[in-house]
Amino acid sequence: MRIRSRACIPAWIFGSSTERKARVNVDQRIRWLLKPAIWIAALAPFAWLAWRAFSDDLGANPIEAITHTTGDWALRLLLVTLAITPLKNLTGWRRIVRVRRLLGLFTFFYALVHFATWLVLDQFFDWPMIVEDIVERPFITVGFAGFVLLTALAATSTTAAMRRMGGNWLRLHRAIYLIAPLGVLHFLWLVKADWLEPAIYGAIAVSLLGMRIPAVRDRLRFGRRPSRPAAPARNPAAAS
């Protein structure tokens, strides 16, 4: 007599379907909460900076305070953006990649404010001096190069741009792997002797980039893969 598989029993079908629906509902709730949380967390430093500026609480050199704060947060958010793919590989939660573009745009927002502060408030649109600084000061050279690449990524972050560019879109957006080292170098060469903080950022960037090496990436994925129980041996007597 053929034994019917448990997967075909209505109770098991109903239970499996219920579990899938529950997982989908949990994912939806997390996603609905995650994006607003990112908006709040990403804009909080800017709101605090604006409040300090409004309250005349930026210290003796407010332009430097704005430049450094926005630069720091641009680099931090860039590293958080880079962490999304390794986090997906470690946890198996694929839906988290949906917030990567939002994090990337906030990274560009802080980088734009950082650059605009230097361009407008520090240099006063003095174009000969701006060009001279970009060419002759290495920390500005690498910072400007990173900003140009980041601008290209932000400008092509839409779904329409992705469709229009096809395979070139992915090749362009791999520039983020270059932007991160440029950002760390920009910070390191700016502070010079006080290298501890940029060294920490550099170590994080190297770790996140290293997790994309195929051998490391596959090991991370394998580590989260659930082991399947061994299939029970067929009993010839069961078919009788």
CSV table of N, CA and C in Angstrom, one decimal, residues 19-188:
chain,number,residue,atom,x,y,z
A,19,GLU,N,2.6,29.5,7.9
A,19,GLU,CA,3.9,29.9,8.3
A,19,GLU,C,4.5,30.9,7.3
A,20,ARG,N,4.3,30.6,6.0
A,20,ARG,CA,4.8,31.5,4.9
A,20,ARG,C,4.1,32.9,5.0
A,21,LYS,N,2.8,32.9,5.2
A,21,LYS,CA,2.1,34.1,5.3
A,21,LYS,C,2.6,34.9,6.5
A,22,ALA,N,2.9,34.2,7.6
A,22,ALA,CA,3.4,34.9,8.8
A,22,ALA,C,4.7,35.5,8.6
A,23,ARG,N,5.6,34.8,7.9
A,23,ARG,CA,6.9,35.4,7.5
A,23,ARG,C,6.8,36.6,6.6
A,24,VAL,N,5.9,36.5,5.6
A,24,VAL,CA,5.7,37.7,4.7
A,24,VAL,C,5.2,38.9,5.5
A,25,ASN,N,4.3,38.6,6.5
A,25,ASN,CA,3.7,39.8,7.2
A,25,ASN,C,4.8,40.4,8.1
A,26,VAL,N,5.7,39.6,8.7
A,26,VAL,CA,6.8,40.1,9.5
A,26,VAL,C,7.7,40.9,8.7
A,27,ASP,N,8.0,40.4,7.5
A,27,ASP,CA,8.9,41.1,6.5
A,27,ASP,C,8.3,42.5,6.2
A,28,GLN,N,7.0,42.5,5.9
A,28,GLN,CA,6.4,43.7,5.5
A,28,GLN,C,6.4,44.7,6.6
A,29,ARG,N,6.1,44.3,7.9
A,29,ARG,CA,6.2,45.2,9.0
A,29,ARG,C,7.6,45.7,9.2
A,30,ILE,N,8.6,44.9,9.1
A,30,ILE,CA,9.9,45.3,9.3
A,30,ILE,C,10.3,46.4,8.2
A,31,ARG,N,9.9,46.1,6.9
A,31,ARG,CA,10.2,47.0,5.8
A,31,ARG,C,9.5,48.4,6.0
A,32,TRP,N,8.2,48.3,6.5
A,32,TRP,CA,7.5,49.5,6.7
A,32,TRP,C,8.1,50.4,7.8
A,33,LEU,N,8.7,49.7,8.8
A,33,LEU,CA,9.3,50.4,9.9
A,33,LEU,C,10.7,50.8,9.6
A,34,LEU,N,11.4,50.0,8.7
A,34,LEU,CA,12.8,50.3,8.5
A,34,LEU,C,13.0,51.6,7.7
A,35,LYS,N,12.3,51.8,6.6
A,35,LYS,CA,12.5,53.0,5.8
A,35,LYS,C,12.3,54.3,6.6
A,36,PRO,N,11.1,54.4,7.4
A,36,PRO,CA,11.0,55.6,8.2
A,36,PRO,C,12.1,55.8,9.2
A,37,ALA,N,12.5,54.6,9.8
A,37,ALA,CA,13.6,54.7,10.8
A,37,ALA,C,14.9,55.2,10.1
A,38,ILE,N,15.2,54.8,8.9
A,38,ILE,CA,16.4,55.3,8.2
A,38,ILE,C,16.3,56.8,7.9
A,39,TRP,N,15.1,57.2,7.5
A,39,TRP,CA,14.9,58.7,7.3
A,39,TRP,C,15.2,59.5,8.5
A,40,ILE,N,14.6,59.0,9.6
A,40,ILE,CA,14.8,59.7,10.9
A,40,ILE,C,16.3,59.7,11.3
A,41,ALA,N,16.9,58.5,11.3
A,41,ALA,CA,18.3,58.4,11.7
A,41,ALA,C,19.2,59.1,10.8
A,42,ALA,N,19.0,59.1,9.5
A,42,ALA,CA,19.9,59.8,8.6
A,42,ALA,C,19.8,61.3,8.6
A,43,LEU,N,18.6,61.8,8.9
A,43,LEU,CA,18.4,63.3,8.9
A,43,LEU,C,18.6,63.9,10.3
A,44,ALA,N,18.7,63.0,11.4
A,44,ALA,CA,18.9,63.6,12.7
A,44,ALA,C,20.2,64.3,12.8
A,45,PRO,N,21.3,63.9,12.3
A,45,PRO,CA,22.6,64.7,12.4
A,45,PRO,C,22.5,66.0,11.7
A,46,PHE,N,21.8,66.0,10.6
A,46,PHE,CA,21.6,67.3,9.8
A,46,PHE,C,20.7,68.3,10.6
A,47,ALA,N,19.7,67.7,11.2
A,47,ALA,CA,18.7,68.5,12.0
A,47,ALA,C,19.5,69.1,13.2
A,48,TRP,N,20.3,68.3,13.8
A,48,TRP,CA,21.0,68.8,15.0
A,48,TRP,C,22.1,69.8,14.6
A,49,LEU,N,22.7,69.6,13.4
A,49,LEU,CA,23.7,70.6,12.9
A,49,LEU,C,23.0,71.9,12.6
A,50,ALA,N,21.8,71.8,12.0
A,50,ALA,CA,21.0,73.1,11.6
A,50,ALA,C,20.6,73.8,12.9
A,51,TRP,N,20.2,73.0,13.9
A,51,TRP,CA,19.8,73.7,15.2
A,51,TRP,C,21.0,74.4,15.8
A,52,ARG,N,22.1,73.7,15.8
A,52,ARG,CA,23.3,74.4,16.4
A,52,ARG,C,23.7,75.6,15.6
A,53,ALA,N,23.6,75.6,14.3
A,53,ALA,CA,23.8,76.8,13.5
A,53,ALA,C,22.9,77.9,13.8
A,54,PHE,N,21.6,77.5,13.9
A,54,PHE,CA,20.5,78.5,14.2
A,54,PHE,C,20.8,79.1,15.6
A,55,SER,N,21.3,78.3,16.5
A,55,SER,CA,21.5,78.8,17.9
A,55,SER,C,22.9,79.4,18.1
A,56,ASP,N,23.7,79.5,17.0
A,56,ASP,CA,25.0,80.1,17.1
A,56,ASP,C,25.9,79.3,18.0
A,57,ASP,N,25.8,77.9,17.8
A,57,ASP,CA,26.5,77.0,18.8
A,57,ASP,C,27.5,76.2,18.0
A,58,LEU,N,28.1,76.7,16.9
A,58,LEU,CA,29.1,75.9,16.1
A,58,LEU,C,30.5,76.2,16.4
A,59,GLY,N,30.8,77.0,17.5
A,59,GLY,CA,32.1,77.2,17.9
A,59,GLY,C,32.8,78.4,17.2
A,60,ALA,N,34.1,78.5,17.3
A,60,ALA,CA,34.8,79.7,16.8
A,60,ALA,C,34.9,79.6,15.3
A,61,ASN,N,34.8,78.4,14.7
A,61,ASN,CA,34.9,78.2,13.2
A,61,ASN,C,33.7,77.4,12.7
A,62,PRO,N,32.6,78.1,12.5
A,62,PRO,CA,31.3,77.4,12.1
A,62,PRO,C,31.5,76.7,10.8
A,63,ILE,N,32.2,77.3,9.8
A,63,ILE,CA,32.3,76.7,8.5
A,63,ILE,C,33.1,75.4,8.6
A,64,GLU,N,34.1,75.3,9.4
A,64,GLU,CA,34.9,74.1,9.7
A,64,GLU,C,34.0,73.0,10.3
A,65,ALA,N,33.2,73.5,11.3
A,65,ALA,CA,32.3,72.5,12.0
A,65,ALA,C,31.3,71.9,11.0
A,66,ILE,N,30.7,72.7,10.1
A,66,ILE,CA,29.7,72.2,9.2
A,66,ILE,C,30.4,71.2,8.2
A,67,THR,N,31.6,71.6,7.7
A,67,THR,CA,32.4,70.8,6.8
A,67,THR,C,32.7,69.5,7.4
A,68,HIS,N,33.3,69.5,8.6
A,68,HIS,CA,33.7,68.2,9.2
A,68,HIS,C,32.5,67.3,9.5
A,69,THR,N,31.4,67.9,10.0
A,69,THR,CA,30.3,67.1,10.4
A,69,THR,C,29.6,66.4,9.2
A,70,THR,N,29.4,67.2,8.2
A,70,THR,CA,28.8,66.6,7.0
A,70,THR,C,29.7,65.6,6.3
A,71,GLY,N,31.0,65.8,6.3
A,71,GLY,CA,32.0,64.9,5.8
A,71,GLY,C,32.0,63.6,6.5
A,72,ASP,N,32.0,63.7,7.9
A,72,ASP,CA,32.0,62.5,8.7
A,72,ASP,C,30.7,61.6,8.4
A,73,TRP,N,29.6,62.3,8.3
A,73,TRP,CA,28.4,61.5,8.1
A,73,TRP,C,28.2,61.0,6.7
A,74,ALA,N,28.8,61.6,5.8
A,74,ALA,CA,28.9,61.1,4.4
A,74,ALA,C,29.6,59.8,4.4
A,75,LEU,N,30.8,59.8,5.1
A,75,LEU,CA,31.6,58.5,5.1
A,75,LEU,C,30.9,57.4,5.9
A,76,ARG,N,30.3,57.8,7.1
A,76,ARG,CA,29.6,56.8,7.9
A,76,ARG,C,28.5,56.1,7.1
A,77,LEU,N,27.7,56.9,6.4
A,77,LEU,CA,26.6,56.4,5.7
A,77,LEU,C,27.0,55.6,4.5
A,78,LEU,N,28.2,56.0,3.9
A,78,LEU,CA,28.7,55.2,2.8
A,78,LEU,C,29.1,53.8,3.3
A,79,LEU,N,29.7,53.7,4.5
A,79,LEU,CA,30.1,52.4,5.0
A,79,LEU,C,28.8,51.6,5.4
A,80,VAL,N,27.8,52.2,5.9
A,80,VAL,CA,26.5,51.5,6.1
A,80,VAL,C,25.9,51.0,4.8
A,81,THR,N,26.0,51.8,3.8
A,81,THR,CA,25.5,51.3,2.5
A,81,THR,C,26.3,50.1,2.0
A,82,LEU,N,27.6,50.1,2.2
A,82,LEU,CA,28.5,49.0,1.8
A,82,LEU,C,28.2,47.8,2.6
A,83,ALA,N,27.6,48.0,3.8
A,83,ALA,CA,27.4,46.8,4.7
A,83,ALA,C,26.1,46.1,4.4
A,84,ILE,N,25.3,46.6,3.5
A,84,ILE,CA,24.0,46.0,3.2
A,84,ILE,C,24.2,44.6,2.6
A,85,THR,N,25.0,44.5,1.6
A,85,THR,CA,25.2,43.2,0.9
A,85,THR,C,25.8,42.1,1.9
A,86,PRO,N,26.9,42.4,2.6
A,86,PRO,CA,27.4,41.4,3.6
A,86,PRO,C,26.3,41.0,4.6
A,87,LEU,N,25.5,42.0,5.0
A,87,LEU,CA,24.4,41.7,6.0
A,87,LEU,C,23.4,40.8,5.4
A,88,LYS,N,23.1,41.0,4.1
A,88,LYS,CA,22.2,40.1,3.4
A,88,LYS,C,22.8,38.7,3.4
A,89,ASN,N,24.0,38.6,3.1
A,89,ASN,CA,24.7,37.2,3.0
A,89,ASN,C,24.7,36.5,4.3
A,90,LEU,N,25.0,37.3,5.4
A,90,LEU,CA,25.1,36.7,6.7
A,90,LEU,C,23.7,36.3,7.3
A,91,THR,N,22.7,37.1,7.0
A,91,THR,CA,21.4,36.8,7.6
A,91,THR,C,20.4,36.0,6.6
A,92,GLY,N,20.7,36.1,5.3
A,92,GLY,CA,19.7,35.5,4.4
A,92,GLY,C,18.5,36.4,4.1
A,93,TRP,N,18.5,37.6,4.7
A,93,TRP,CA,17.3,38.5,4.6
A,93,TRP,C,17.6,39.4,3.3
A,94,ARG,N,17.0,38.9,2.2
A,94,ARG,CA,17.2,39.6,0.9
A,94,ARG,C,16.5,40.9,0.8
A,95,ARG,N,15.4,41.1,1.5
A,95,ARG,CA,14.6,42.3,1.3
A,95,ARG,C,15.4,43.6,1.8
A,96,ILE,N,16.4,43.4,2.6
A,96,ILE,CA,17.2,44.5,3.1
A,96,ILE,C,17.8,45.3,2.0
A,97,VAL,N,18.1,44.7,0.9
A,97,VAL,CA,18.7,45.4,-0.2
A,97,VAL,C,17.8,46.5,-0.7
A,98,ARG,N,16.6,46.5,-0.4
A,98,ARG,CA,15.7,47.6,-0.9
A,98,ARG,C,16.0,48.9,-0.2
A,99,VAL,N,16.7,48.9,0.9
A,99,VAL,CA,17.0,50.2,1.5
A,99,VAL,C,18.4,50.7,1.1
A,100,ARG,N,19.1,50.0,0.2
A,100,ARG,CA,20.4,50.4,-0.1
A,100,ARG,C,20.4,51.7,-0.9
A,101,ARG,N,19.5,51.8,-1.9
A,101,ARG,CA,19.5,53.1,-2.6
A,101,ARG,C,19.2,54.3,-1.8
A,102,LEU,N,18.3,54.1,-0.8
A,102,LEU,CA,17.9,55.2,0.1
A,102,LEU,C,19.2,55.6,0.9
A,103,LEU,N,19.9,54.7,1.4
A,103,LEU,CA,21.1,55.0,2.2
A,103,LEU,C,22.2,55.6,1.3
A,104,GLY,N,22.3,55.2,0.0
A,104,GLY,CA,23.2,55.8,-0.9
A,104,GLY,C,22.8,57.2,-1.2
A,105,LEU,N,21.6,57.5,-1.3
A,105,LEU,CA,21.1,58.9,-1.6
A,105,LEU,C,21.4,59.8,-0.4
A,106,PHE,N,21.2,59.3,0.8
A,106,PHE,CA,21.6,60.1,2.0
A,106,PHE,C,23.1,60.3,2.1
A,107,THR,N,23.8,59.3,1.6
A,107,THR,CA,25.3,59.5,1.6
A,107,THR,C,25.6,60.7,0.6
A,108,PHE,N,25.0,60.7,-0.5
A,108,PHE,CA,25.2,61.8,-1.5
A,108,PHE,C,24.8,63.1,-0.9
A,109,PHE,N,23.7,63.1,-0.2
A,109,PHE,CA,23.1,64.4,0.4
A,109,PHE,C,24.2,65.0,1.3
A,110,TYR,N,24.7,64.2,2.2
A,110,TYR,CA,25.8,64.7,3.1
A,110,TYR,C,27.0,65.1,2.4
A,111,ALA,N,27.4,64.3,1.4
A,111,ALA,CA,28.6,64.7,0.6
A,111,ALA,C,28.4,66.0,-0.2
A,112,LEU,N,27.1,66.2,-0.7
A,112,LEU,CA,26.8,67.4,-1.4
A,112,LEU,C,26.9,68.6,-0.5
A,113,VAL,N,26.3,68.5,0.7
A,113,VAL,CA,26.4,69.6,1.6
A,113,VAL,C,27.9,69.9,2.0
A,114,HIS,N,28.6,68.8,2.2
A,114,HIS,CA,30.0,68.9,2.5
A,114,HIS,C,30.8,69.7,1.4
A,115,PHE,N,30.6,69.3,0.2
A,115,PHE,CA,31.2,70.0,-0.9
A,115,PHE,C,30.7,71.4,-1.1
A,116,ALA,N,29.4,71.6,-1.0
A,116,ALA,CA,28.9,73.0,-1.2
A,116,ALA,C,29.4,73.9,-0.1
A,117,THR,N,29.5,73.4,1.1
A,117,THR,CA,30.0,74.3,2.2
A,117,THR,C,31.5,74.8,1.8
A,118,TRP,N,32.3,73.8,1.4
A,118,TRP,CA,33.6,74.2,1.0
A,118,TRP,C,33.6,75.2,-0.2
A,119,LEU,N,32.8,74.9,-1.2
A,119,LEU,CA,32.8,75.7,-2.4
A,119,LEU,C,32.2,77.1,-2.2
A,120,VAL,N,31.2,77.2,-1.4
A,120,VAL,CA,30.5,78.5,-1.3
A,120,VAL,C,31.0,79.3,-0.1
A,121,LEU,N,31.0,78.6,1.1
A,121,LEU,CA,31.3,79.4,2.3
A,121,LEU,C,32.8,79.5,2.6
A,122,ASP,N,33.6,78.5,2.1
A,122,ASP,CA,35.0,78.5,2.3
A,122,ASP,C,35.8,79.2,1.2
A,123,GLN,N,35.4,78.9,-0.1
A,123,GLN,CA,36.2,79.4,-1.2
A,123,GLN,C,35.5,80.6,-1.9
A,124,PHE,N,34.2,80.8,-1.6
A,124,PHE,CA,33.4,81.9,-2.2
A,124,PHE,C,33.5,81.9,-3.7
A,125,PHE,N,33.4,80.8,-4.3
A,125,PHE,CA,33.4,80.6,-5.7
A,125,PHE,C,34.6,81.2,-6.4
A,126,ASP,N,35.7,81.2,-5.7
A,126,ASP,CA,37.0,81.6,-6.3
A,126,ASP,C,37.5,80.5,-7.1
A,127,TRP,N,37.1,80.5,-8.4
A,127,TRP,CA,37.4,79.3,-9.3
A,127,TRP,C,38.9,79.1,-9.5
A,128,PRO,N,39.7,80.1,-9.7
A,128,PRO,CA,41.2,79.8,-9.8
A,128,PRO,C,41.7,79.1,-8.5
A,129,MET,N,41.3,79.6,-7.4
A,129,MET,CA,41.8,79.0,-6.1
A,129,MET,C,41.2,77.6,-5.9
A,130,ILE,N,40.0,77.4,-6.4
A,130,ILE,CA,39.4,76.0,-6.3
A,130,ILE,C,40.1,75.0,-7.1
A,131,VAL,N,40.4,75.4,-8.4
A,131,VAL,CA,41.1,74.5,-9.3
A,131,VAL,C,42.5,74.2,-8.7
A,132,GLU,N,43.1,75.3,-8.2
A,132,GLU,CA,44.5,75.1,-7.6
A,132,GLU,C,44.5,74.1,-6.5
A,133,ASP,N,43.5,74.2,-5.6
A,133,ASP,CA,43.4,73.3,-4.5
A,133,ASP,C,43.1,71.9,-4.9
A,134,ILE,N,42.3,71.7,-5.9
A,134,ILE,CA,42.0,70.4,-6.4
A,134,ILE,C,43.2,69.7,-7.0
A,135,VAL,N,44.0,70.5,-7.7
A,135,VAL,CA,45.2,70.0,-8.4
A,135,VAL,C,46.3,69.8,-7.4
A,136,GLU,N,46.6,70.7,-6.5
A,136,GLU,CA,47.8,70.7,-5.7
A,136,GLU,C,47.7,70.1,-4.3
A,137,ARG,N,46.4,70.0,-3.8
A,137,ARG,CA,46.3,69.4,-2.4
A,137,ARG,C,45.7,68.0,-2.5
A,138,PRO,N,46.5,67.0,-2.2
A,138,PRO,CA,46.0,65.6,-2.4
A,138,PRO,C,44.7,65.2,-1.7
A,139,PHE,N,44.5,65.7,-0.5
A,139,PHE,CA,43.3,65.3,0.2
A,139,PHE,C,42.0,65.9,-0.5
A,140,ILE,N,42.2,67.1,-1.1
A,140,ILE,CA,41.1,67.6,-1.9
A,140,ILE,C,40.9,66.9,-3.2
A,141,THR,N,42.1,66.5,-3.8
A,141,THR,CA,42.0,65.8,-5.1
A,141,THR,C,41.2,64.5,-5.0
A,142,VAL,N,41.5,63.7,-3.9
A,142,VAL,CA,40.8,62.4,-3.8
A,142,VAL,C,39.4,62.6,-3.3
A,143,GLY,N,39.2,63.6,-2.5
A,143,GLY,CA,37.8,63.9,-2.1
A,143,GLY,C,36.9,64.4,-3.2
A,144,PHE,N,37.5,65.2,-4.1
A,144,PHE,CA,36.7,65.7,-5.3
A,144,PHE,C,36.5,64.5,-6.2
A,145,ALA,N,37.5,63.6,-6.4
A,145,ALA,CA,37.2,62.5,-7.3
A,145,ALA,C,36.1,61.6,-6.8
A,146,GLY,N,36.1,61.4,-5.4
A,146,GLY,CA,35.1,60.6,-4.8
A,146,GLY,C,33.7,61.2,-5.0
A,147,PHE,N,33.7,62.5,-4.8
A,147,PHE,CA,32.4,63.2,-5.0
A,147,PHE,C,31.9,63.2,-6.4
A,148,VAL,N,32.7,63.3,-7.4
A,148,VAL,CA,32.3,63.2,-8.8
A,148,VAL,C,31.7,61.8,-9.1
A,149,LEU,N,32.4,60.8,-8.6
A,149,LEU,CA,31.9,59.4,-8.8
A,149,LEU,C,30.5,59.2,-8.0
A,150,LEU,N,30.4,59.7,-6.8
A,150,LEU,CA,29.2,59.6,-6.1
A,150,LEU,C,28.1,60.4,-6.7
A,151,THR,N,28.4,61.5,-7.4
A,151,THR,CA,27.3,62.2,-8.1
A,151,THR,C,26.8,61.4,-9.3
A,152,ALA,N,27.7,60.7,-10.0
A,152,ALA,CA,27.3,59.9,-11.1
A,152,ALA,C,26.4,58.7,-10.6
A,153,LEU,N,26.7,58.2,-9.4
A,153,LEU,CA,25.8,57.1,-8.9
A,153,LEU,C,24.5,57.6,-8.5
A,154,ALA,N,24.4,58.8,-7.9
A,154,ALA,CA,23.2,59.4,-7.5
A,154,ALA,C,22.3,59.8,-8.7
A,155,ALA,N,22.9,60.3,-9.7
A,155,ALA,CA,22.2,60.7,-10.9
A,155,ALA,C,21.6,59.5,-11.7
A,156,THR,N,22.2,58.3,-11.5
A,156,THR,CA,21.7,57.2,-12.2
A,156,THR,C,21.1,56.1,-11.3
A,157,SER,N,20.6,56.6,-10.1
A,157,SER,CA,20.0,55.7,-9.1
A,157,SER,C,18.6,55.3,-9.4
A,158,THR,N,17.9,56.0,-10.4
A,158,THR,CA,16.5,55.7,-10.7
A,158,THR,C,16.3,54.4,-11.4
A,159,THR,N,15.1,53.9,-11.4
A,159,THR,CA,14.8,52.7,-12.1
A,159,THR,C,14.9,52.9,-13.6
A,160,ALA,N,14.5,54.1,-14.0
A,160,ALA,CA,14.6,54.4,-15.5
A,160,ALA,C,16.0,54.4,-16.0
A,161,ALA,N,16.9,54.9,-15.2
A,161,ALA,CA,18.3,54.9,-15.6
A,161,ALA,C,18.9,53.5,-15.6
A,162,MET,N,18.4,52.7,-14.7
A,162,MET,CA,18.9,51.3,-14.7
A,162,MET,C,18.5,50.6,-15.9
A,163,ARG,N,17.2,50.8,-16.4
A,163,ARG,CA,16.7,50.1,-17.6
A,163,ARG,C,17.4,50.7,-18.8
A,164,ARG,N,17.6,52.0,-18.8
A,164,ARG,CA,18.2,52.6,-20.0
A,164,ARG,C,19.7,52.2,-20.2
A,165,MET,N,20.4,52.0,-19.1
A,165,MET,CA,21.9,51.7,-19.2
A,165,MET,C,22.1,50.2,-19.3
A,166,GLY,N,21.2,49.4,-18.9
A,166,GLY,CA,21.4,48.0,-19.0
A,166,GLY,C,22.6,47.5,-18.1
A,167,GLY,N,23.5,46.7,-18.8
A,167,GLY,CA,24.6,46.2,-18.0
A,167,GLY,C,25.6,47.2,-17.6
A,168,ASN,N,25.6,48.4,-18.3
A,168,ASN,CA,26.6,49.4,-17.9
A,168,ASN,C,26.2,50.0,-16.6
A,169,TRP,N,24.9,49.9,-16.2
A,169,TRP,CA,24.5,50.5,-14.9
A,169,TRP,C,25.3,49.8,-13.7
A,170,LEU,N,25.3,48.4,-13.8
A,170,LEU,CA,26.0,47.7,-12.7
A,170,LEU,C,27.5,48.0,-12.7
A,171,ARG,N,28.1,48.1,-13.9
A,171,ARG,CA,29.5,48.4,-14.0
A,171,ARG,C,29.8,49.8,-13.4
A,172,LEU,N,28.9,50.8,-13.7
A,172,LEU,CA,29.1,52.1,-13.1
A,172,LEU,C,29.0,52.1,-11.6
A,173,HIS,N,28.0,51.4,-11.1
A,173,HIS,CA,27.7,51.4,-9.6
A,173,HIS,C,28.7,50.6,-8.8
A,174,ARG,N,29.6,49.8,-9.5
A,174,ARG,CA,30.7,49.2,-8.8
A,174,ARG,C,31.7,50.2,-8.4
A,175,ALA,N,31.6,51.5,-8.9
A,175,ALA,CA,32.5,52.5,-8.5
A,175,ALA,C,32.4,52.8,-7.0
A,176,ILE,N,31.4,52.3,-6.3
A,176,ILE,CA,31.3,52.5,-4.9
A,176,ILE,C,32.5,51.9,-4.2
A,177,TYR,N,33.0,50.8,-4.8
A,177,TYR,CA,34.2,50.1,-4.2
A,177,TYR,C,35.4,51.0,-4.3
A,178,LEU,N,35.4,52.0,-5.2
A,178,LEU,CA,36.5,52.9,-5.2
A,178,LEU,C,36.2,54.2,-4.4
A,179,ILE,N,35.0,54.5,-4.3
A,179,ILE,CA,34.6,55.7,-3.5
A,179,ILE,C,35.0,55.6,-2.1
A,180,ALA,N,34.7,54.4,-1.5
A,180,ALA,CA,35.0,54.2,-0.1
A,180,ALA,C,36.5,54.4,0.2
A,181,PRO,N,37.4,53.8,-0.5
A,181,PRO,CA,38.9,54.1,-0.2
A,181,PRO,C,39.2,55.5,-0.4
A,182,LEU,N,38.6,56.2,-1.4
A,182,LEU,CA,38.9,57.6,-1.7
A,182,LEU,C,38.4,58.4,-0.5
A,183,GLY,N,37.2,58.1,0.1
A,183,GLY,CA,36.7,58.8,1.2
A,183,GLY,C,37.6,58.7,2.4
A,184,VAL,N,38.1,57.5,2.7
A,184,VAL,CA,39.0,57.2,3.8
A,184,VAL,C,40.3,58.0,3.6
A,185,LEU,N,40.9,57.9,2.4
A,185,LEU,CA,42.1,58.7,2.1
A,185,LEU,C,41.9,60.2,2.3
A,186,HIS,N,40.8,60.7,1.9
A,186,HIS,CA,40.5,62.1,2.0
A,186,HIS,C,40.5,62.5,3.5
A,187,PHE,N,39.9,61.7,4.3
A,187,PHE,CA,39.8,61.9,5.8
A,187,PHE,C,41.2,61.8,6.4
A,188,LEU,N,42.0,60.8,6.0
A,188,LEU,CA,43.3,60.5,6.6
A,188,LEU,C,44.3,61.6,6.3
